[in-house]
Amino acid sequence: MKREDIIASVKQQMPERRWTHTEGVMETAVILAKRYGEDPAKAELAAILHDVCKYWRVDEQARVIRENGLPQDLLGYDKELWHAHAGAWVAEHQYGVKDEAVLDAIRYHTSGRERMMKLDKIVCLADYMEPGRDFPGVHNIREIAEHSLEKALIAGFDGTIRFLLEKGKRIYPLTLFARNGLIEELERQEEHYDTNRH
């Protein structure tokens, strides 16, 4: 499908304010892609489709997960996670997206995952910090994102985990793995830097 057709179709599936959010994510993902050396067109495509299922009925999202071999453990966690995996399936099967990196960026934009690829990080972070977002700590995340994708995402995950703990909710294990993986990645970068300095 052409970009314009995808945009028109996705826009129909959500309220106006959610489409405004999607436009913010598109814009932010392109900026981050250019800043960190990723393909801006892939970043934008993943951003256009990241919330395609967000406003589908919850039972419909659950059906997509159940019937198409998506991770069944998701159904035991917060419904906010479901649209990402359902959305990646829809992006592939209804919109013809075949690029695995784009599909993964859609799939993991809410939870993160261990060993996140650069495109995953960009879409996840763009979703956190697009211009319409206004929550405690978002300005800090935007500032950190000027210099480090990893540190900005860790700050984002920390905020999410804190929020879930305060609400007494379960935390999806993949989010903890994602956070730990990013910390390990930064530690490896530090070690590499120290080794090369001596």
CSV table of C-alpha atoms in Angstrom, one decimal:
chain,number,residue,atom,x,y,z
A,1,MET,CA,0.0,0.0,0.0
A,2,LYS,CA,1.1,3.6,-0.7
A,3,ARG,CA,2.0,5.8,2.3
A,4,GLU,CA,-1.0,8.1,1.6
A,5,ASP,CA,-3.4,5.1,1.6
A,6,ILE,CA,-2.0,3.7,4.8
A,7,ILE,CA,-2.3,7.1,6.5
A,8,ALA,CA,-6.0,7.5,5.3
A,9,SER,CA,-6.9,4.0,6.6
A,10,VAL,CA,-5.1,4.3,9.9
A,11,LYS,CA,-6.6,7.7,10.6
A,12,GLN,CA,-10.2,6.3,10.2
A,13,GLN,CA,-9.5,3.8,12.9
A,14,MET,CA,-8.9,6.2,15.8
A,15,PRO,CA,-10.3,9.4,17.4
A,16,GLU,CA,-8.9,12.8,16.2
A,17,ARG,CA,-6.7,13.3,19.3
A,18,ARG,CA,-5.1,9.8,18.8
A,19,TRP,CA,-4.3,10.7,15.2
A,20,THR,CA,-2.7,13.9,16.4
A,21,HIS,CA,-0.5,11.8,18.7
A,22,THR,CA,0.4,9.5,15.8
A,23,GLU,CA,1.5,12.5,13.8
A,24,GLY,CA,3.6,13.6,16.7
A,25,VAL,CA,5.2,10.1,16.9
A,26,MET,CA,5.8,10.2,13.1
A,27,GLU,CA,7.6,13.6,13.3
A,28,THR,CA,9.6,12.6,16.4
A,29,ALA,CA,10.6,9.2,14.9
A,30,VAL,CA,11.9,10.8,11.8
A,31,ILE,CA,14.0,13.4,13.8
A,32,LEU,CA,15.5,10.6,16.0
A,33,ALA,CA,16.2,8.4,12.9
A,34,LYS,CA,18.1,11.2,11.3
A,35,ARG,CA,20.0,12.0,14.6
A,36,TYR,CA,21.0,8.4,15.2
A,37,GLY,CA,21.6,7.1,11.7
A,38,GLU,CA,18.4,5.0,11.0
A,39,ASP,CA,16.3,5.0,7.9
A,40,PRO,CA,13.7,7.8,8.4
A,41,ALA,CA,11.2,6.2,6.0
A,42,LYS,CA,11.2,2.9,8.1
A,43,ALA,CA,10.9,4.9,11.3
A,44,GLU,CA,7.9,6.9,9.8
A,45,LEU,CA,6.1,3.8,8.5
A,46,ALA,CA,6.4,2.1,11.9
A,47,ALA,CA,5.2,5.3,13.6
A,48,ILE,CA,2.1,5.6,11.2
A,49,LEU,CA,1.1,2.0,12.1
A,50,HIS,CA,2.1,1.8,15.8
A,51,ASP,CA,-1.4,2.4,17.2
A,52,VAL,CA,-3.4,1.0,14.3
A,53,CYS,CA,-5.3,-1.4,16.7
A,54,LYS,CA,-5.4,0.8,19.7
A,55,TYR,CA,-9.1,1.7,19.4
A,56,TRP,CA,-10.2,-1.7,18.2
A,57,ARG,CA,-12.5,-3.5,20.7
A,58,VAL,CA,-10.5,-5.3,23.4
A,59,ASP,CA,-12.1,-8.6,22.5
A,60,GLU,CA,-11.1,-8.1,18.9
A,61,GLN,CA,-7.5,-7.4,19.9
A,62,ALA,CA,-7.5,-10.6,22.0
A,63,ARG,CA,-8.9,-12.6,19.1
A,64,VAL,CA,-6.1,-11.5,16.8
A,65,ILE,CA,-3.6,-12.5,19.5
A,66,ARG,CA,-5.3,-15.9,20.2
A,67,GLU,CA,-5.9,-16.9,16.7
A,68,ASN,CA,-2.6,-16.0,15.1
A,69,GLY,CA,0.0,-17.6,17.4
A,70,LEU,CA,1.0,-14.3,19.0
A,71,PRO,CA,2.4,-14.4,22.6
A,72,GLN,CA,-0.5,-15.8,24.7
A,73,ASP,CA,1.0,-14.6,28.0
A,74,LEU,CA,0.1,-11.1,26.9
A,75,LEU,CA,-3.5,-11.8,27.6
A,76,GLY,CA,-2.6,-12.2,31.3
A,77,TYR,CA,-1.2,-8.6,31.4
A,78,ASP,CA,-2.4,-5.1,31.0
A,79,LYS,CA,-4.7,-4.7,27.9
A,80,GLU,CA,-2.6,-1.6,27.0
A,81,LEU,CA,0.1,-4.0,25.7
A,82,TRP,CA,-2.2,-5.9,23.3
A,83,HIS,CA,-2.5,-3.4,20.5
A,84,ALA,CA,1.2,-3.5,19.8
A,85,HIS,CA,1.4,-7.2,18.9
A,86,ALA,CA,-2.1,-7.2,17.2
A,87,GLY,CA,-1.0,-4.0,15.3
A,88,ALA,CA,2.2,-5.7,14.0
A,89,TRP,CA,0.1,-8.6,12.7
A,90,VAL,CA,-2.4,-6.2,11.1
A,91,ALA,CA,0.5,-4.2,9.5
A,92,GLU,CA,1.8,-7.3,7.9
A,93,HIS,CA,-1.4,-9.0,6.9
A,94,GLN,CA,-3.7,-6.1,6.1
A,95,TYR,CA,-1.2,-3.4,5.0
A,96,GLY,CA,1.4,-5.6,3.3
A,97,VAL,CA,4.4,-4.5,5.5
A,98,LYS,CA,7.0,-7.2,5.0
A,99,ASP,CA,10.0,-5.5,6.6
A,100,GLU,CA,10.7,-7.4,9.8
A,101,ALA,CA,12.5,-4.4,11.4
A,102,VAL,CA,9.4,-2.2,10.9
A,103,LEU,CA,7.1,-5.0,12.2
A,104,ASP,CA,9.3,-5.5,15.3
A,105,ALA,CA,9.3,-1.7,16.0
A,106,ILE,CA,5.5,-1.8,16.0
A,107,ARG,CA,5.4,-5.0,18.0
A,108,TYR,CA,7.6,-3.8,20.9
A,109,HIS,CA,6.8,-0.1,21.0
A,110,THR,CA,4.9,-0.5,24.3
A,111,SER,CA,6.9,-3.2,26.2
A,112,GLY,CA,10.4,-2.9,24.7
A,113,ARG,CA,12.3,-6.2,24.5
A,114,GLU,CA,15.7,-7.6,25.3
A,115,ARG,CA,18.4,-6.6,22.8
A,116,MET,CA,16.3,-3.8,21.2
A,117,MET,CA,17.3,-2.8,17.7
A,118,LYS,CA,17.9,0.8,16.8
A,119,LEU,CA,14.5,1.1,15.1
A,120,ASP,CA,12.7,-0.4,18.1
A,121,LYS,CA,14.3,2.2,20.3
A,122,ILE,CA,13.4,5.1,18.1
A,123,VAL,CA,9.7,4.2,17.7
A,124,CYS,CA,9.4,3.3,21.4
A,125,LEU,CA,11.0,6.6,22.4
A,126,ALA,CA,9.1,8.7,19.9
A,127,ASP,CA,5.9,7.3,21.4
A,128,TYR,CA,7.0,8.4,24.9
A,129,MET,CA,8.2,11.9,24.1
A,130,GLU,CA,6.3,13.2,21.0
A,131,PRO,CA,5.4,16.9,21.4
A,132,GLY,CA,1.8,16.2,22.6
A,133,ARG,CA,3.0,14.1,25.6
A,134,ASP,CA,2.8,16.0,28.9
A,135,PHE,CA,3.6,13.9,32.0
A,136,PRO,CA,6.1,14.4,34.9
A,137,GLY,CA,9.6,13.7,33.6
A,138,VAL,CA,8.9,14.0,29.8
A,139,HIS,CA,11.0,17.1,29.5
A,140,ASN,CA,13.9,15.2,31.1
A,141,ILE,CA,13.5,12.3,28.6
A,142,ARG,CA,13.5,14.8,25.7
A,143,GLU,CA,16.7,16.4,27.0
A,144,ILE,CA,18.4,13.0,27.4
A,145,ALA,CA,17.3,11.9,23.9
A,146,GLU,CA,19.5,14.7,22.5
A,147,HIS,CA,22.5,12.6,23.4
A,148,SER,CA,21.5,9.0,24.1
A,149,LEU,CA,18.6,6.8,22.9
A,150,GLU,CA,19.5,4.2,25.5
A,151,LYS,CA,19.5,6.6,28.5
A,152,ALA,CA,16.3,8.3,27.4
A,153,LEU,CA,14.6,4.9,27.1
A,154,ILE,CA,15.8,3.8,30.5
A,155,ALA,CA,14.3,7.0,31.9
A,156,GLY,CA,11.0,6.2,30.1
A,157,PHE,CA,10.9,2.6,31.3
A,158,ASP,CA,11.7,3.7,34.9
A,159,GLY,CA,8.7,6.1,34.8
A,160,THR,CA,6.4,3.3,33.4
A,161,ILE,CA,7.6,0.8,36.0
A,162,ARG,CA,7.2,3.3,38.8
A,163,PHE,CA,3.7,4.1,37.6
A,164,LEU,CA,2.7,0.4,37.5
A,165,LEU,CA,4.2,-0.2,41.0
A,166,GLU,CA,2.2,2.7,42.4
A,167,LYS,CA,-1.0,1.4,40.9
A,168,GLY,CA,-0.2,-2.1,42.2
A,169,LYS,CA,-0.2,-3.6,38.7
A,170,ARG,CA,1.8,-6.5,37.3
A,171,ILE,CA,4.8,-5.6,35.2
A,172,TYR,CA,5.2,-7.4,31.8
A,173,PRO,CA,8.6,-9.2,32.1
A,174,LEU,CA,9.7,-8.0,28.7
A,175,THR,CA,9.8,-4.4,29.9
A,176,LEU,CA,12.2,-5.4,32.7
A,177,PHE,CA,14.3,-7.3,30.2
A,178,ALA,CA,14.3,-4.3,27.9
A,179,ARG,CA,15.5,-2.0,30.7
A,180,ASN,CA,18.2,-4.4,31.9
A,181,GLY,CA,19.3,-5.0,28.3
A,182,LEU,CA,19.7,-1.2,27.8
A,183,ILE,CA,21.8,-0.9,31.0
A,184,GLU,CA,24.0,-3.7,29.9
A,185,GLU,CA,24.4,-2.1,26.5
A,186,LEU,CA,25.6,1.2,28.2
A,187,GLU,CA,28.0,-0.7,30.4
A,188,ARG,CA,29.5,-2.4,27.4
A,189,GLN,CA,29.9,1.0,25.7
A,190,GLU,CA,31.6,2.3,28.8
A,191,GLU,CA,34.0,-0.7,28.9
A,192,HIS,CA,34.8,-0.3,25.2
A,193,TYR,CA,35.5,3.4,25.8
A,194,ASP,CA,37.7,2.7,28.8
A,195,THR,CA,39.6,0.0,27.0
A,196,ASN,CA,40.3,2.2,24.0
A,197,ARG,CA,41.3,5.1,26.1
A,198,HIS,CA,44.3,3.3,27.7
